[in-house]
XYZ file of C-alpha atoms in Angstrom:
365
model
C 6.450 25.317 43.011
C 9.683 25.448 43.288
C 11.203 28.377 42.516
C 14.449 27.683 40.069
C 16.770 29.737 38.682
C 19.981 28.659 36.082
C 23.092 29.898 35.767
C 25.052 29.139 32.670
C 27.647 32.074 30.171
C 25.997 30.240 27.195
C 22.697 32.200 27.083
C 21.301 29.552 24.236
C 21.856 27.051 27.439
C 20.127 29.169 29.033
C 17.505 29.540 26.103
C 16.962 26.296 26.730
C 16.444 25.652 29.935
C 13.645 28.613 29.584
C 11.771 25.879 27.594
C 12.000 22.897 29.360
C 11.157 25.225 32.879
C 7.974 25.544 31.012
C 6.784 22.211 30.416
C 6.869 21.214 33.974
C 3.850 23.040 36.348
C 5.991 21.855 39.336
C 8.700 25.116 38.184
C 8.892 28.323 38.188
C 11.337 30.172 36.776
C 12.279 33.416 38.711
C 15.912 34.101 37.454
C 18.686 33.330 34.586
C 22.181 34.685 34.637
C 25.693 34.760 32.367
C 26.783 35.837 35.388
C 27.591 34.258 37.920
C 27.737 37.429 40.233
C 24.214 38.354 39.556
C 22.942 34.842 40.636
C 24.899 35.937 44.704
C 23.469 39.444 44.293
C 19.434 37.375 43.467
C 19.887 34.876 45.928
C 20.441 37.551 48.988
C 17.137 39.210 48.847
C 15.230 36.244 46.869
C 14.390 32.595 48.704
C 15.549 29.845 45.624
C 14.632 26.628 45.464
C 16.181 25.016 42.906
C 19.912 26.503 41.215
C 20.623 24.880 37.689
C 24.691 25.504 37.644
C 26.700 25.493 34.353
C 30.397 23.936 35.693
C 32.768 25.443 33.411
C 32.471 29.325 32.957
C 35.084 31.990 33.248
C 34.310 34.318 35.852
C 34.031 31.409 38.408
C 33.276 27.604 38.891
C 29.779 25.435 38.666
C 31.624 24.504 42.180
C 32.696 27.909 43.868
C 29.830 29.331 42.519
C 27.728 26.218 44.584
C 29.758 27.511 47.466
C 28.614 30.966 48.086
C 25.080 30.573 46.660
C 25.198 27.378 49.667
C 26.627 29.599 52.575
C 23.934 31.651 51.779
C 21.165 29.331 51.430
C 22.080 26.093 52.605
C 18.646 24.380 52.406
C 19.230 25.252 48.475
C 19.687 22.420 46.456
C 21.848 21.743 43.323
C 21.952 20.949 39.739
C 24.710 21.715 38.110
C 25.467 20.934 34.706
C 28.159 19.542 31.911
C 28.716 18.377 28.861
C 31.432 16.269 29.737
C 30.909 12.931 32.255
C 33.714 14.079 33.781
C 32.687 16.332 36.594
C 29.602 13.547 37.480
C 32.155 12.669 40.475
C 32.845 15.944 42.040
C 29.665 17.254 41.135
C 28.645 14.456 43.563
C 31.369 15.029 46.335
C 30.136 18.934 46.403
C 26.878 16.982 47.409
C 24.848 18.275 44.530
C 21.388 16.982 43.933
C 22.478 15.444 40.750
C 23.831 16.406 37.358
C 22.050 16.804 34.364
C 24.425 16.413 30.337
C 24.564 18.630 27.999
C 22.261 19.128 25.009
C 19.917 18.370 27.595
C 16.808 16.066 26.894
C 13.822 16.193 28.417
C 13.211 13.069 29.340
C 16.620 13.770 32.423
C 14.935 17.015 32.206
C 12.082 15.531 34.417
C 13.914 12.319 36.097
C 15.895 15.022 37.537
C 13.302 17.144 39.033
C 11.399 14.078 39.934
C 13.605 12.292 41.628
C 14.747 16.830 43.863
C 11.451 16.541 44.938
C 10.901 13.393 47.087
C 13.913 14.931 48.663
C 12.528 18.619 48.958
C 9.235 17.082 50.934
C 11.240 15.302 53.591
C 10.611 16.696 56.671
C 13.215 18.324 58.673
C 13.601 18.644 62.599
C 12.650 21.794 64.533
C 15.166 24.053 64.530
C 15.269 24.720 68.802
C 17.011 21.043 68.303
C 20.466 21.633 68.832
C 23.023 19.332 67.159
C 24.639 16.567 69.478
C 28.600 16.464 69.416
C 29.749 13.809 71.568
C 33.779 14.452 71.865
C 34.938 11.677 74.620
C 34.752 7.937 73.610
C 33.518 7.728 69.773
C 33.636 11.507 67.935
C 29.904 11.368 66.420
C 27.442 13.691 65.983
C 23.524 12.693 66.751
C 20.124 14.928 65.666
C 18.579 16.206 68.869
C 16.360 13.090 70.155
C 18.018 10.416 68.081
C 20.041 7.748 68.655
C 21.782 7.099 65.602
C 24.437 8.645 64.691
C 25.050 11.090 60.944
C 26.130 9.370 57.869
C 29.011 11.475 56.864
C 31.042 10.275 52.902
C 34.081 12.067 53.847
C 36.681 11.646 56.607
C 37.127 14.895 56.598
C 34.419 16.310 56.593
C 34.157 15.075 60.062
C 36.745 16.180 61.119
C 36.916 20.151 59.611
C 33.650 19.591 62.565
C 35.680 18.164 65.164
C 39.101 20.745 64.513
C 36.499 23.939 65.008
C 34.403 21.662 67.804
C 38.246 22.100 69.445
C 38.342 25.131 68.477
C 35.547 26.415 70.912
C 33.316 28.759 68.250
C 36.722 30.703 67.584
C 36.790 31.898 64.028
C 39.790 30.017 62.541
C 41.549 31.269 58.837
C 40.658 28.604 55.704
C 44.878 29.165 55.224
C 44.644 27.397 58.786
C 42.806 25.214 58.332
C 44.787 24.644 54.895
C 47.728 23.835 56.565
C 46.519 21.885 59.989
C 43.530 19.503 57.658
C 45.313 19.233 53.808
C 49.313 19.779 55.083
C 50.639 16.799 53.294
C 47.733 17.862 49.331
C 49.139 20.904 47.113
C 47.995 24.042 47.660
C 45.198 24.119 44.981
C 43.713 20.801 45.418
C 43.277 21.208 49.797
C 41.720 24.093 49.020
C 39.491 22.877 46.039
C 39.015 20.009 48.638
C 38.010 22.198 51.411
C 35.704 24.071 49.265
C 34.082 21.039 48.307
C 33.805 19.740 52.329
C 32.101 23.241 53.396
C 29.438 22.308 50.266
C 29.051 19.473 51.653
C 28.261 19.555 55.430
C 26.207 22.554 54.717
C 24.035 20.606 53.032
C 24.275 17.462 55.029
C 23.424 19.692 57.857
C 20.338 21.337 56.263
C 18.358 18.590 55.227
C 18.532 17.868 59.205
C 17.391 21.379 60.032
C 20.644 23.093 61.269
C 21.594 25.268 58.431
C 23.944 28.009 60.605
C 26.476 25.334 62.723
C 28.889 25.845 60.086
C 29.670 29.907 59.856
C 31.820 31.510 57.645
C 33.269 34.874 57.948
C 35.033 36.105 54.449
C 37.934 33.155 54.968
C 37.301 33.194 58.260
C 35.933 29.623 59.333
C 34.143 28.137 62.932
C 31.637 26.110 64.814
C 28.213 28.276 66.079
C 27.897 27.108 69.648
C 24.701 28.204 70.362
C 23.145 25.876 67.720
C 25.160 22.808 69.502
C 25.854 20.852 72.606
C 29.292 19.469 73.017
C 31.009 17.250 75.883
C 33.594 18.303 74.968
C 32.577 21.977 75.901
C 30.774 21.894 78.944
C 34.195 19.842 80.316
C 36.097 22.890 79.053
C 32.858 25.262 80.725
C 33.494 23.857 83.569
C 37.027 21.869 84.822
C 39.217 25.547 85.111
C 40.162 24.591 89.131
C 39.473 20.867 89.347
C 41.042 21.432 92.739
C 38.058 23.679 94.343
C 35.344 21.780 92.806
C 32.400 19.660 94.406
C 31.414 15.971 94.851
C 28.929 17.106 92.422
C 30.153 18.748 90.223
C 33.447 16.798 90.006
C 31.039 14.388 89.472
C 29.245 15.601 86.632
C 32.294 15.975 84.755
C 33.474 12.296 85.548
C 29.925 11.825 83.357
C 31.110 13.528 81.066
C 34.830 11.920 80.636
C 32.746 8.711 78.360
C 36.176 7.858 77.420
C 40.057 8.890 76.204
C 39.602 12.340 73.146
C 38.182 12.231 69.662
C 39.348 8.005 71.189
C 38.294 6.392 67.050
C 40.429 9.121 65.515
C 44.279 9.700 65.504
C 44.403 13.447 64.520
C 48.188 15.057 65.257
C 46.066 18.384 66.059
C 44.142 16.466 68.895
C 46.967 14.949 70.358
C 47.382 18.037 72.850
C 44.357 19.157 73.401
C 44.112 14.972 74.221
C 46.596 14.488 76.403
C 46.139 17.852 78.232
C 41.868 16.211 79.228
C 43.760 13.184 80.458
C 45.556 15.287 82.642
C 42.558 17.390 83.314
C 40.187 13.985 84.240
C 43.114 11.790 86.217
C 42.591 15.750 88.650
C 38.845 14.781 88.942
C 39.886 11.707 90.161
C 42.060 12.356 92.675
C 39.433 14.576 93.213
C 36.016 12.287 93.456
C 39.195 9.651 95.421
C 39.458 11.624 98.419
C 35.873 13.576 98.965
C 34.354 10.206 98.941
C 36.473 9.065 101.139
C 36.161 12.593 103.756
C 32.503 10.927 103.724
C 33.441 7.447 104.306
C 32.465 6.248 101.339
C 34.795 3.607 101.253
C 33.969 2.032 97.446
C 33.479 4.711 95.803
C 36.490 6.330 96.879
C 38.454 2.641 95.455
C 36.414 2.475 92.614
C 37.640 6.334 91.878
C 41.533 5.817 92.676
C 41.618 1.878 90.425
C 39.947 4.331 87.515
C 42.308 6.301 88.113
C 45.255 2.675 87.107
C 43.560 2.176 84.457
C 44.026 5.828 82.620
C 47.730 5.601 84.216
C 49.093 2.644 85.827
C 51.865 4.252 87.541
C 49.801 6.927 89.190
C 51.849 5.349 92.288
C 49.944 7.750 94.983
C 46.871 6.305 92.964
C 48.297 2.652 94.313
C 48.377 3.632 97.501
C 45.763 5.684 98.243
C 44.014 2.389 96.847
C 45.657 0.276 99.513
C 45.460 2.782 102.575
C 41.651 2.685 102.233
C 41.645 -1.915 101.507
C 43.744 -1.899 104.644
C 39.985 -1.273 106.435
C 38.587 -3.540 105.179
C 40.589 -6.789 104.262
C 43.375 -8.817 105.244
C 46.597 -8.765 104.755
C 47.382 -11.518 102.894
C 44.400 -9.780 100.920
C 45.850 -6.747 100.264
C 49.549 -8.926 99.146
C 47.682 -10.719 96.829
C 46.080 -7.532 94.989
C 49.406 -6.084 94.914
C 50.550 -9.121 92.984
C 48.254 -8.115 90.497
C 48.978 -4.967 90.420
C 52.858 -5.584 90.199
C 52.025 -8.496 87.261
C 50.832 -5.908 85.683
C 53.114 -3.152 86.077
C 55.748 -5.552 84.293
C 53.387 -6.363 81.222
C 52.188 -3.137 80.838
C 55.373 -1.054 80.815
C 57.871 -4.138 82.222
C 59.075 -2.171 85.271
C 58.574 -3.195 88.565
C 56.822 -1.201 91.707
C 59.321 2.061 92.824
C 60.825 1.012 96.223
C 58.675 3.759 97.880
C 56.334 0.451 97.338
C 57.802 -2.002 97.973
C 58.483 -1.044 101.317
C 54.815 0.389 102.562
C 53.618 -3.774 101.097
C 56.572 -4.406 103.093
C 55.804 -2.841 106.506
C 52.039 -4.449 106.075
């Protein structure tokens, strides 16, 4: 049996709930509440599967109450109850299982429970499996041992998760998040969007067994880094001084960098970090190239320095290293051909030609 609570400021509505629930042997009504605060206290010490919440209540709206309840129990299924159709969209944006219109009918109530039963029967992933978050190249979030990324209905859900990941488990205040993710929105509208987004993230992740990824402490929010495996976090933890890393350590970090940070996302707040990470990646490539050259792995060294040029064609130190290494393998004519292609690419990319130093280097070959 599914354990149920109902919250409504009208006692008559709660009486109607009691009669409907008594007719369905799948449900056990634990308690009804006219005060949202009492429901919050109750759920802290009682296992509840389903909560029926009136949307319009004087002390706290049903949407606000849903967020508080799901902070305690992310697995909780929410059904909003309202006399007004216009609340349906907002209810689903809050990732409710459904909504019911007043006056409640037996058929609508039974249909809602039938639909909910199918959802509640879905299996959850093992809690010990970490959520896989990829930030280099295409941003994606995957269940452990799964190839397909999770699909979020809203772009803000992904952006909020990416923002909290970038902060590496450090808490950020609600006000700071609103200023960063909704800088131009009306404050009340931004706060409502933030609340709905948090509820949706918790509910979506809970469907797959991840109940403690998004952490709230009063009005501070963070990502639980112990519950995720993330290329960005691993890269940050190992990159302190690229010039002291061994070749295996360098190769590990280069392999983590699948592409620019959050490549397919355009977030103003991420641009500084994106540039910093690209700079560190270039340092790694230089380090790899020099270590390969020392080990007489000429082809690998050339590839490392050419990888620098693929990131920034105007990195002339990398071009000089390529020329120096190619002189060990190629005749002068082939090197001059390589230079001409580089010069053409440089002009197409920047409208510039090589520096005088590069010209002198090629002239001397």
